[in-house]
Structure formats: C-alpha cells, structure tokens
Backbone as ProteinMPNN parsed JSONL, in Angstrom:
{"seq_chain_A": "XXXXXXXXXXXXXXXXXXXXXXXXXXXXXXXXXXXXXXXXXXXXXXXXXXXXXXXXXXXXXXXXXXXXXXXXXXXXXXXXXXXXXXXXXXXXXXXXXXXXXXXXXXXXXXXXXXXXXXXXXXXXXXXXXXXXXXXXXXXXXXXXXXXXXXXXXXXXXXXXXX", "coords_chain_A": {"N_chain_A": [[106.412, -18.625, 49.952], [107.081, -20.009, 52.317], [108.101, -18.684, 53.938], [105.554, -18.048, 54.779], [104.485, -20.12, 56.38], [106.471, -19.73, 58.148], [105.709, -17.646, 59.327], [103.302, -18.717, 60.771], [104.232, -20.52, 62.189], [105.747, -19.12, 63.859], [103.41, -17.191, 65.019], [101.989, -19.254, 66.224], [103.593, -20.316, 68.239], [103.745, -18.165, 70.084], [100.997, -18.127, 70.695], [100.828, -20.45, 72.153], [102.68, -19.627, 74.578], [101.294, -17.483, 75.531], [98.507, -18.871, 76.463], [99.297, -20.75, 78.2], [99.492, -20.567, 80.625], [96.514, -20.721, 81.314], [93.856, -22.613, 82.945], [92.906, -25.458, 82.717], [90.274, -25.659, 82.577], [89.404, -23.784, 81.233], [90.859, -24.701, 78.925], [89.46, -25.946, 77.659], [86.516, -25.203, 77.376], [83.512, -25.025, 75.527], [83.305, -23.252, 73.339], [81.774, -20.952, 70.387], [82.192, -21.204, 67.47], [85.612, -21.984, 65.72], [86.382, -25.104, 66.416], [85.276, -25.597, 68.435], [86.544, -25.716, 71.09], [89.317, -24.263, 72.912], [91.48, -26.071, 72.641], [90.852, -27.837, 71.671], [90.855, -26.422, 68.904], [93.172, -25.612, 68.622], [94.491, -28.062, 68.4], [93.464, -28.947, 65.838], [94.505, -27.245, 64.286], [97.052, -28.186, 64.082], [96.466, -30.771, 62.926], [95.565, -30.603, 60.763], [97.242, -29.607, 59.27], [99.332, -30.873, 59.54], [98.619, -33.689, 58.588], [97.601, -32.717, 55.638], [100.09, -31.717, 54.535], [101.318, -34.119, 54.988], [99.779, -35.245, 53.223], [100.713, -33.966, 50.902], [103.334, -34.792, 50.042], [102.993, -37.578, 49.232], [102.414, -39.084, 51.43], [101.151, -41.183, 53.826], [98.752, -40.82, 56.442], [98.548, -39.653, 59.351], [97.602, -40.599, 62.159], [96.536, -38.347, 64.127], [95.671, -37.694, 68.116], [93.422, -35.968, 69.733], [92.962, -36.994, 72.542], [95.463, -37.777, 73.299], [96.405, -35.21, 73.887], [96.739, -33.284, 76.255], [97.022, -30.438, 76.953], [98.276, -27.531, 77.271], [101.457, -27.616, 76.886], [101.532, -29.923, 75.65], [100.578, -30.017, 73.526], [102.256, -28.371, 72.656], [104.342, -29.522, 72.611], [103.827, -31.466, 70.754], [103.442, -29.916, 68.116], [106.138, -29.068, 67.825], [107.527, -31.534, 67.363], [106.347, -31.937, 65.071], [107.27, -30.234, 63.465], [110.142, -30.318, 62.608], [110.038, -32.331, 60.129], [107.998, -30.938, 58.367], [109.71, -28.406, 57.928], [111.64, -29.54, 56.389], [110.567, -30.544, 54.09], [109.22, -28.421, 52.983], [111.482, -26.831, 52.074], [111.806, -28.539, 50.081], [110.152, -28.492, 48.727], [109.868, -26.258, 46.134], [110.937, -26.915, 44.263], [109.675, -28.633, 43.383], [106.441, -29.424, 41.474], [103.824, -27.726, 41.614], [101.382, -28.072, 40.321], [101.245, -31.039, 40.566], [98.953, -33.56, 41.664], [97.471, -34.25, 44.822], [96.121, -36.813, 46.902], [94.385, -37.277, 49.244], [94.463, -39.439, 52.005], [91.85, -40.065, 53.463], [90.201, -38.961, 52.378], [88.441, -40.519, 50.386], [88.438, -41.402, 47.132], [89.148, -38.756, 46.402], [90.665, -35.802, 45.072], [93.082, -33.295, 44.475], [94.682, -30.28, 43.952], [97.859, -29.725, 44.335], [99.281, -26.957, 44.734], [97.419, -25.745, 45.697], [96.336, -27.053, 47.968], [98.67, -26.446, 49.926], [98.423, -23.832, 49.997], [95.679, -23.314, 50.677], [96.235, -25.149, 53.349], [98.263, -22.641, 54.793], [96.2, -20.627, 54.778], [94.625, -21.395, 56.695], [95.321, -21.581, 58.783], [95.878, -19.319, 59.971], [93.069, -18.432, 59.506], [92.082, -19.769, 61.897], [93.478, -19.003, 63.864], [92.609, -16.331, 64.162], [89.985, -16.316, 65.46], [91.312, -17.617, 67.643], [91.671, -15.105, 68.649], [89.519, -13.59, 69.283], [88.665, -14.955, 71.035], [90.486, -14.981, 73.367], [90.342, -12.679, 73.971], [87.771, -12.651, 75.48], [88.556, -14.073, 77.853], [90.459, -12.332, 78.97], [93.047, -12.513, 77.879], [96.221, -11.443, 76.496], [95.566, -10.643, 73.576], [97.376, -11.915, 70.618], [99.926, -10.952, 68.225], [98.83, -10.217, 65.018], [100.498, -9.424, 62.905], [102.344, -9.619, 59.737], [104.608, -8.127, 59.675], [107.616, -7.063, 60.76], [108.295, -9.392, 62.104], [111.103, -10.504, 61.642], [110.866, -12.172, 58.951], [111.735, -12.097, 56.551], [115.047, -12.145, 56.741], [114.845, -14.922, 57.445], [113.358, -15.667, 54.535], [115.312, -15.082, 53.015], [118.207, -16.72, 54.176], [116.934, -19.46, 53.613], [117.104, -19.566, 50.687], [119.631, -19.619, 50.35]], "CA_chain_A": [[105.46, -19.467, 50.624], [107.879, -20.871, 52.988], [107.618, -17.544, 55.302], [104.051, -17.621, 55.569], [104.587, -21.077, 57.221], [106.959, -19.804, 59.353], [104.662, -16.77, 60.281], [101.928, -19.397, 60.909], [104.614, -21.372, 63.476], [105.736, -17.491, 65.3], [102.426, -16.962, 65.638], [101.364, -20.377, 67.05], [104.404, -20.36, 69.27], [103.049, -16.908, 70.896], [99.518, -18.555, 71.665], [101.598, -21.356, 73.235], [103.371, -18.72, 75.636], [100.111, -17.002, 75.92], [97.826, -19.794, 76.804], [100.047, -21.674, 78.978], [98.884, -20.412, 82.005], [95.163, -20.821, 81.302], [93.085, -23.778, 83.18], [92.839, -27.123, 81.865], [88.777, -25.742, 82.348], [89.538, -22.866, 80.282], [90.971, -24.452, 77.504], [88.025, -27.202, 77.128], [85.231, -25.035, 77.752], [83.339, -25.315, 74.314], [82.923, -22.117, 72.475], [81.431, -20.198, 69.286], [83.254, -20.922, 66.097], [86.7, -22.675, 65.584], [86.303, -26.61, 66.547], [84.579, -25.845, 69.758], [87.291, -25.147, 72.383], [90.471, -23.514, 72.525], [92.205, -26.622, 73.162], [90.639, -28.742, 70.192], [91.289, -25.397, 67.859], [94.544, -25.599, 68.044], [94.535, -29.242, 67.777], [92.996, -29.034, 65.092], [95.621, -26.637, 63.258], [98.363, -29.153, 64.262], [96.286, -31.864, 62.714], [95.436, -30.505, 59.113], [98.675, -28.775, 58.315], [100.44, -32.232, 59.22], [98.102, -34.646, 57.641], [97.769, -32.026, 54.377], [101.004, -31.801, 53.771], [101.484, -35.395, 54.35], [99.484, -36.168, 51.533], [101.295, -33.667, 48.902], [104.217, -35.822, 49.968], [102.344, -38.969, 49.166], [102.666, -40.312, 52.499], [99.956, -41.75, 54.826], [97.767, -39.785, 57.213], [98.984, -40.378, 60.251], [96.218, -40.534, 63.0], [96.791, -37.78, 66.114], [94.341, -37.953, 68.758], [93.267, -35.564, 71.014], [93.242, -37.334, 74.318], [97.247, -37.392, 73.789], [97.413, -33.643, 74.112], [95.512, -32.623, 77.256], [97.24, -29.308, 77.765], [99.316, -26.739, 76.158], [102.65, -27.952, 76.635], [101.436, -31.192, 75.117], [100.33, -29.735, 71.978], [103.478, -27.281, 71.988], [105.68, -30.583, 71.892], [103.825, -32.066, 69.438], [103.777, -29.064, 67.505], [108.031, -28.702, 68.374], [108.02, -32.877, 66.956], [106.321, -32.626, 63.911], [107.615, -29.502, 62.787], [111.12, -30.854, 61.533], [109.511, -33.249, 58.515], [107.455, -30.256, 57.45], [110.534, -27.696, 57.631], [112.563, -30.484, 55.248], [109.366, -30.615, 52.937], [109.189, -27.329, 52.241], [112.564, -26.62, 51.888], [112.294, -28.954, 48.868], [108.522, -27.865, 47.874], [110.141, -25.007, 45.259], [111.667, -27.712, 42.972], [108.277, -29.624, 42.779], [105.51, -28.945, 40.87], [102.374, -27.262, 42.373], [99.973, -28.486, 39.549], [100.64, -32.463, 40.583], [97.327, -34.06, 42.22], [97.176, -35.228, 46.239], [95.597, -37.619, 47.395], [94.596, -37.324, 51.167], [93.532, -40.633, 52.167], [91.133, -39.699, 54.576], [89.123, -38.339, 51.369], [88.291, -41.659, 49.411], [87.993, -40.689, 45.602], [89.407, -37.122, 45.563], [92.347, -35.34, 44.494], [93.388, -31.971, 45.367], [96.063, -29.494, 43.141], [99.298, -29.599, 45.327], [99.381, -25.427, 44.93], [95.909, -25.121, 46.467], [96.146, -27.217, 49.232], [99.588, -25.471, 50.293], [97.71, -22.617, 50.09], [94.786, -23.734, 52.03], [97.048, -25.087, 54.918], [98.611, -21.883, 55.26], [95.602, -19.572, 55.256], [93.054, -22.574, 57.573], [95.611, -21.399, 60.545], [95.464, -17.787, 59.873], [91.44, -18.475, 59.937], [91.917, -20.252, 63.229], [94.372, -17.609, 65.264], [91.523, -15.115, 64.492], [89.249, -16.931, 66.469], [92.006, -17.449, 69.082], [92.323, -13.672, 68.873], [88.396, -13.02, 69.311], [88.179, -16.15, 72.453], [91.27, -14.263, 74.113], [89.6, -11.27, 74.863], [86.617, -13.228, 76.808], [89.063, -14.684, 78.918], [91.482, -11.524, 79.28], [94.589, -12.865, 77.676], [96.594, -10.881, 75.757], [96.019, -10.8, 71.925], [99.062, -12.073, 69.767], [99.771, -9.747, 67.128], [99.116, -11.053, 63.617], [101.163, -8.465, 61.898], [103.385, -10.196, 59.283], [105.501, -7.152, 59.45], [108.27, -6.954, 61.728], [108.785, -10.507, 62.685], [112.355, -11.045, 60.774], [110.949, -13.455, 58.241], [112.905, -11.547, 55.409], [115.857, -13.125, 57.236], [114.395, -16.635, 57.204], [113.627, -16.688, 53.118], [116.968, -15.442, 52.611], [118.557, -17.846, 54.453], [116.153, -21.184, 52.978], [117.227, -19.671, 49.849], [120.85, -20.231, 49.622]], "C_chain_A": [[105.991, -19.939, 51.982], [107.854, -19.499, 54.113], [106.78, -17.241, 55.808], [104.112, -19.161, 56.598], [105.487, -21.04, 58.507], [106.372, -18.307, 60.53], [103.896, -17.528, 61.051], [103.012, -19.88, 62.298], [105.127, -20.266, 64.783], [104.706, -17.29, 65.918], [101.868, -17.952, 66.841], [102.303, -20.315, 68.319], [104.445, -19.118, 70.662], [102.145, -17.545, 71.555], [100.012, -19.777, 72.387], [101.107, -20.258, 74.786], [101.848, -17.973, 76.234], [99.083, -17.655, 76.872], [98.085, -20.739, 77.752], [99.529, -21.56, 80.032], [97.311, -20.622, 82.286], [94.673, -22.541, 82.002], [92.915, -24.694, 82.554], [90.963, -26.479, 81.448], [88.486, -25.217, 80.794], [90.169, -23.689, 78.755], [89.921, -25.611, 76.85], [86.889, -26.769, 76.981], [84.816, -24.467, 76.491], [82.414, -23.734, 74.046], [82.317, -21.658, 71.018], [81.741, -20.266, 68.446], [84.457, -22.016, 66.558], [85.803, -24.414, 65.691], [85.596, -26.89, 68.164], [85.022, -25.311, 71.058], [88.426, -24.646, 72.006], [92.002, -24.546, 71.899], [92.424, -27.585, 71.944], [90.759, -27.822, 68.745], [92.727, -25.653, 67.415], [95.505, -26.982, 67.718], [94.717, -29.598, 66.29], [93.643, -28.753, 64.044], [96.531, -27.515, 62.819], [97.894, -30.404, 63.022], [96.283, -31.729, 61.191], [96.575, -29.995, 58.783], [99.688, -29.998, 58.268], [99.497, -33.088, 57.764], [98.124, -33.919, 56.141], [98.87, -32.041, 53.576], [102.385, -33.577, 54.043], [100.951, -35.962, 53.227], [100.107, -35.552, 50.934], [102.265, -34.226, 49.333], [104.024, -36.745, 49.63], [102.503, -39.753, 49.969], [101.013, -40.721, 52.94], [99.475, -40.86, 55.663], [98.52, -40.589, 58.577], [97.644, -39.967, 61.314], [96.313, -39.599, 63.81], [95.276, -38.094, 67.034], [94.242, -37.283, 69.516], [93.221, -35.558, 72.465], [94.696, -37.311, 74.158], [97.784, -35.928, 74.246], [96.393, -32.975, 75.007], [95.535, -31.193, 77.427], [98.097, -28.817, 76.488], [100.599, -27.167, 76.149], [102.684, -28.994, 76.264], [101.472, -30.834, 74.038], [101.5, -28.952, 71.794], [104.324, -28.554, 71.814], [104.985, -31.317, 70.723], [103.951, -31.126, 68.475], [105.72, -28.733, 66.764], [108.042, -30.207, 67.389], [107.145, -32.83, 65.772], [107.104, -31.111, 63.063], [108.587, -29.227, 61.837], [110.843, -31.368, 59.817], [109.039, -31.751, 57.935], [108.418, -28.962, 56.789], [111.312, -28.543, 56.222], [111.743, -30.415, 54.298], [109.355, -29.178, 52.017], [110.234, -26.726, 51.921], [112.475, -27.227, 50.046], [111.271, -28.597, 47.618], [108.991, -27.023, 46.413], [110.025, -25.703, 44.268], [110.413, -28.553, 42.593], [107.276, -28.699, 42.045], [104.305, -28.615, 41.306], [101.157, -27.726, 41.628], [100.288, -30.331, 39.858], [99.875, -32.651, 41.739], [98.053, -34.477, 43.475], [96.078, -35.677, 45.912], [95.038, -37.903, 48.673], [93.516, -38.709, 50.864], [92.366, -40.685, 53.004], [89.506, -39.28, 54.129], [89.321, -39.512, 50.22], [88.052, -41.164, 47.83], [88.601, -39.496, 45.139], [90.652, -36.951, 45.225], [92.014, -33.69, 44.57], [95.122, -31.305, 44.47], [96.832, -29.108, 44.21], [99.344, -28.119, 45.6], [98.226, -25.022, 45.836], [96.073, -25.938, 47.79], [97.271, -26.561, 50.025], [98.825, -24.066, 50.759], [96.798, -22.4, 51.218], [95.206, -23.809, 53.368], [97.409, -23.523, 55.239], [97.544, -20.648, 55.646], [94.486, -20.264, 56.75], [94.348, -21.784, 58.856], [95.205, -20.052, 60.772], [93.987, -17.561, 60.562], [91.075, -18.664, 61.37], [92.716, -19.343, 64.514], [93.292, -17.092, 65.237], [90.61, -15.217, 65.663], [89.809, -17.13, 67.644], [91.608, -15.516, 69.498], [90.814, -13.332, 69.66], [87.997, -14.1, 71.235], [89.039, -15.222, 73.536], [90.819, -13.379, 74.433], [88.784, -11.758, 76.081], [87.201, -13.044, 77.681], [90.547, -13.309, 79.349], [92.844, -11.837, 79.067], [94.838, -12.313, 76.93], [96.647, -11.444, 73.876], [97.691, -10.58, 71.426], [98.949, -11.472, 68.522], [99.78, -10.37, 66.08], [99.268, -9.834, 62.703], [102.387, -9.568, 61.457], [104.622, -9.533, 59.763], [106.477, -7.099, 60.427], [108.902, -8.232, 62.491], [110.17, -11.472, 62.223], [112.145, -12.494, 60.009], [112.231, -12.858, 56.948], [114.16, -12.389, 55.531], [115.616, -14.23, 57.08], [114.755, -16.873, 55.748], [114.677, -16.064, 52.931], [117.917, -16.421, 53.247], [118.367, -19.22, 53.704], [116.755, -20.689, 51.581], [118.798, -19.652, 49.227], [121.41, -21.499, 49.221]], "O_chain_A": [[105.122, -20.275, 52.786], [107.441, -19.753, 55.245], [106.673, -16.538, 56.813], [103.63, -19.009, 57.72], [105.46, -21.778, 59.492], [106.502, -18.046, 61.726], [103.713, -17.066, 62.177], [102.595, -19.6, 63.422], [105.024, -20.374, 66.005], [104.7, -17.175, 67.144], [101.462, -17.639, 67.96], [101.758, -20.264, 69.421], [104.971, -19.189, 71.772], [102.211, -17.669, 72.777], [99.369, -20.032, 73.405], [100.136, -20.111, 75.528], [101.518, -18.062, 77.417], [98.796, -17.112, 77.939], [97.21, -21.514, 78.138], [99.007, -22.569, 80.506], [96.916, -20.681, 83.451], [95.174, -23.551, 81.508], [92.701, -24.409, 81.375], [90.427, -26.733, 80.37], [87.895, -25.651, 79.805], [89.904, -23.237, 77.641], [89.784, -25.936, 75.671], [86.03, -27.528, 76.53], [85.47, -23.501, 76.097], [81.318, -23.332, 74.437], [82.665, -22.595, 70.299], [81.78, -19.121, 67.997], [84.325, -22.76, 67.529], [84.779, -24.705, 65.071], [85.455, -27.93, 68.808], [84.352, -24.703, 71.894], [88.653, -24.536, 70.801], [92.981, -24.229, 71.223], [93.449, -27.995, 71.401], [90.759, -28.375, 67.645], [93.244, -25.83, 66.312], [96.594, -27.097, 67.155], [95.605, -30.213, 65.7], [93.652, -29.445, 63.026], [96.857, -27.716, 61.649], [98.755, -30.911, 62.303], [96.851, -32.529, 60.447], [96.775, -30.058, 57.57], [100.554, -30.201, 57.417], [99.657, -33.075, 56.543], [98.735, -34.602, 55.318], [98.889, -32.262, 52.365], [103.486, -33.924, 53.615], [101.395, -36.831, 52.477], [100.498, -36.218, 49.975], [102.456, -34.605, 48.178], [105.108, -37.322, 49.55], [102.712, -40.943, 49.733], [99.977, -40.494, 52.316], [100.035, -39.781, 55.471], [98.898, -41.755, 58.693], [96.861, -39.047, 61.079], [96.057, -40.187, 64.861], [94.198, -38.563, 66.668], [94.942, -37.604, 70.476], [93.353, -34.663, 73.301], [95.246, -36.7, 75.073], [98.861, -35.54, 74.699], [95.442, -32.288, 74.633], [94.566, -30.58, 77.874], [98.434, -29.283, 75.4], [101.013, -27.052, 74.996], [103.803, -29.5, 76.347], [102.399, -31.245, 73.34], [101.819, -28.826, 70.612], [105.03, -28.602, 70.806], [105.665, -31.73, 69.783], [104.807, -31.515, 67.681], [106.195, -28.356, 65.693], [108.747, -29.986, 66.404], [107.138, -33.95, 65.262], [107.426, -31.279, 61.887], [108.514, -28.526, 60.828], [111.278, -30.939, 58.748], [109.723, -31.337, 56.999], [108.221, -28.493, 55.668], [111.442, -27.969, 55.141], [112.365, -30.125, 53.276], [109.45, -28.985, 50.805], [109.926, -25.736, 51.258], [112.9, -26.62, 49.063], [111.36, -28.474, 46.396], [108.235, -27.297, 45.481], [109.233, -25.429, 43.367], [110.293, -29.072, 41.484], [107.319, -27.469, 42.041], [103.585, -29.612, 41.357], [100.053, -27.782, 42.17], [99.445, -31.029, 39.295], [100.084, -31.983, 42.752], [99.153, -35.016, 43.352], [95.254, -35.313, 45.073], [95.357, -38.992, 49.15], [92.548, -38.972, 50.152], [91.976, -41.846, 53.125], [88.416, -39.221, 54.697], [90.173, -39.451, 49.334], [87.165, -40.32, 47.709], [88.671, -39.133, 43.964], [91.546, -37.789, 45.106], [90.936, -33.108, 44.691], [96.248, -31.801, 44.468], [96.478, -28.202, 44.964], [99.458, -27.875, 46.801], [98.225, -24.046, 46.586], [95.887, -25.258, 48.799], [96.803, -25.985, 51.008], [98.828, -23.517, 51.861], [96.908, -21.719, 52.237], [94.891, -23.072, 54.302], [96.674, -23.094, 56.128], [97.798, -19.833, 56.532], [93.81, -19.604, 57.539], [93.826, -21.502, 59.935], [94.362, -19.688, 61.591], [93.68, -16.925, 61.57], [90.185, -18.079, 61.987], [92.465, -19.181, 65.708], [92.665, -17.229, 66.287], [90.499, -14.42, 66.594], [89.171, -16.94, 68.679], [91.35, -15.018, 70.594], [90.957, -12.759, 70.741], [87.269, -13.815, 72.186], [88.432, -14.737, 74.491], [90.932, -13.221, 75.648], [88.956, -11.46, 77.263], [86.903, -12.159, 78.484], [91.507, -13.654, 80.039], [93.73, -11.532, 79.864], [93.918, -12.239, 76.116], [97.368, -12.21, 73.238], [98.616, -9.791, 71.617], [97.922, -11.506, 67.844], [100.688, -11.191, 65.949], [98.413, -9.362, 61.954], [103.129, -10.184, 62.222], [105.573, -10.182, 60.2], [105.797, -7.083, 61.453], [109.814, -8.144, 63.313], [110.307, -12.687, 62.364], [112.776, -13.536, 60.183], [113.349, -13.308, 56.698], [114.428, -13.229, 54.672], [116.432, -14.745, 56.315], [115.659, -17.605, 55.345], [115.385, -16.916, 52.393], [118.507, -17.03, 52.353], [119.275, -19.938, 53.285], [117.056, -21.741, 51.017], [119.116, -19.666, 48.038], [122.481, -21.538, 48.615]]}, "name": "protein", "num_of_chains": 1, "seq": "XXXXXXXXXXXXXXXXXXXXXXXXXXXXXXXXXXXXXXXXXXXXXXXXXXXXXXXXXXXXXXXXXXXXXXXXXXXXXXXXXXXXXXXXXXXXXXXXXXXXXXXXXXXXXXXXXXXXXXXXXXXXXXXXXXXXXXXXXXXXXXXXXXXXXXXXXXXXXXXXXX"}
C-alpha cells in the first residue's frame, strides 16, 4: 500500500515540475471535470488525502484553504510540509488494523472502515491526475506518465520494510 502512496507523491511531484511554468490565468481558468480548475484540483488532492488520513489517525481535520496556495510552488510546499506526518503514519499503518471505524469529523454521524478509506485516498488522486492528464493536452503541456512501472518503488517497499 505504502508504494502506491509514494507513486501518488512521484506523480504529483512531476505535475508540480510540469505546471510550474503555467499562468496564474491558466491554472484558475475553470474547466470540465475535476474541482473546476487545475489549481483547485490539485488542491483538492492535497486536501482529502491529508484530512482522510487524519481521521484514520483519530486526529482533527485540519482546515486548508485555498486562498493560501495561489500558485504552484505554494501548493508544492504545502504538499513538501504535510507529507512528513503522512510518511510516519503509514510507516506504522501495517501494524494497525484496517477493519477499525474513522470518524472524519467533517461527516457528522458516519464512520468509514480504515481499509477502505486508505484505499479510497489512494485511488481519488489517481482519478484526479487523469484529469490533469486530459486538461494538459488543451494547454500543450507535457503529459506525466502514470506508468507504475519503472519508477524504483520496489526500492522504496524494501527499504520501509526493514
């Protein structure tokens, strides 16, 4: 599990590099699918994969806000600053149990099987590159390759797993 999360952060860290150079216009100008723009898409990623796997921790939701991240190298540092907590989390994820209940506070009443929302987070970005992948063309920026294959995760879970 722990390599598809770090596919999900190679990948994101491409549409960084990719996107960087694009117009403040360009990344606001409200499109077809995803969350509207390019800018609030990838917001958006940042926002559910934190808050999500703040709740199977049983923490608090923490608020982000879109006016803090006007541009891409805003969202790449927040991206770069929350990414520590969630590396430590999942590091320890193995030893926990995937069938105990979250809680996202955000969702009054519900509860949510710890294995499924894991799950969820990791495929909701997947869902959302695509859509990068399909906006990038419009605008002539090079598609980022979403081939697992080849990106030395192998290396990674051997490593997390000693």
């Amino acid at each position: 599990m722990r390599s598809l999360f770090q596919y999900n952060w190679q990948v994101r860290d491409e549409w960084f590099d990719a996107l960087c150079h694009l117009p403040i216009e360009e990344l606001n100008k409200e499109r077809l699918g995803g969350v509207g723009s390019i800018r609030k898409t990838i917001f958006h990623i940042l926002d559910v994969e934190y808050s999500w796997l703040r709740a199977c921790m049983g923490l608090s939701d923490v608020e982000l806000r879109l006016e803090d991240y006007p541009d891409i190298p805003s969202l790449r540092t927040l991206s770069d600053r929350l990414r520590p907590d969630l590396i430590e989390y999942l590091n320890v994820l193995a030893q926990e149990s995937e069938d105990k209940l979250v809680f996202p506070g955000w969702i009054a009443g519900k509860s949510f099987v710890k294995g499924e929302v894991i799950r969820h987070v990791m495929v909701h970005e997947v869902h959302h590159i695509g859509q990068l992948s399909v906006w990038s063309k419009d605008i002539s920026v090079d598609v980022v390759s979403a081939n697992f294959i080849g990106r030395g995760l192998a290396d990674w879970i051997d490593s997390t797993q000693e």
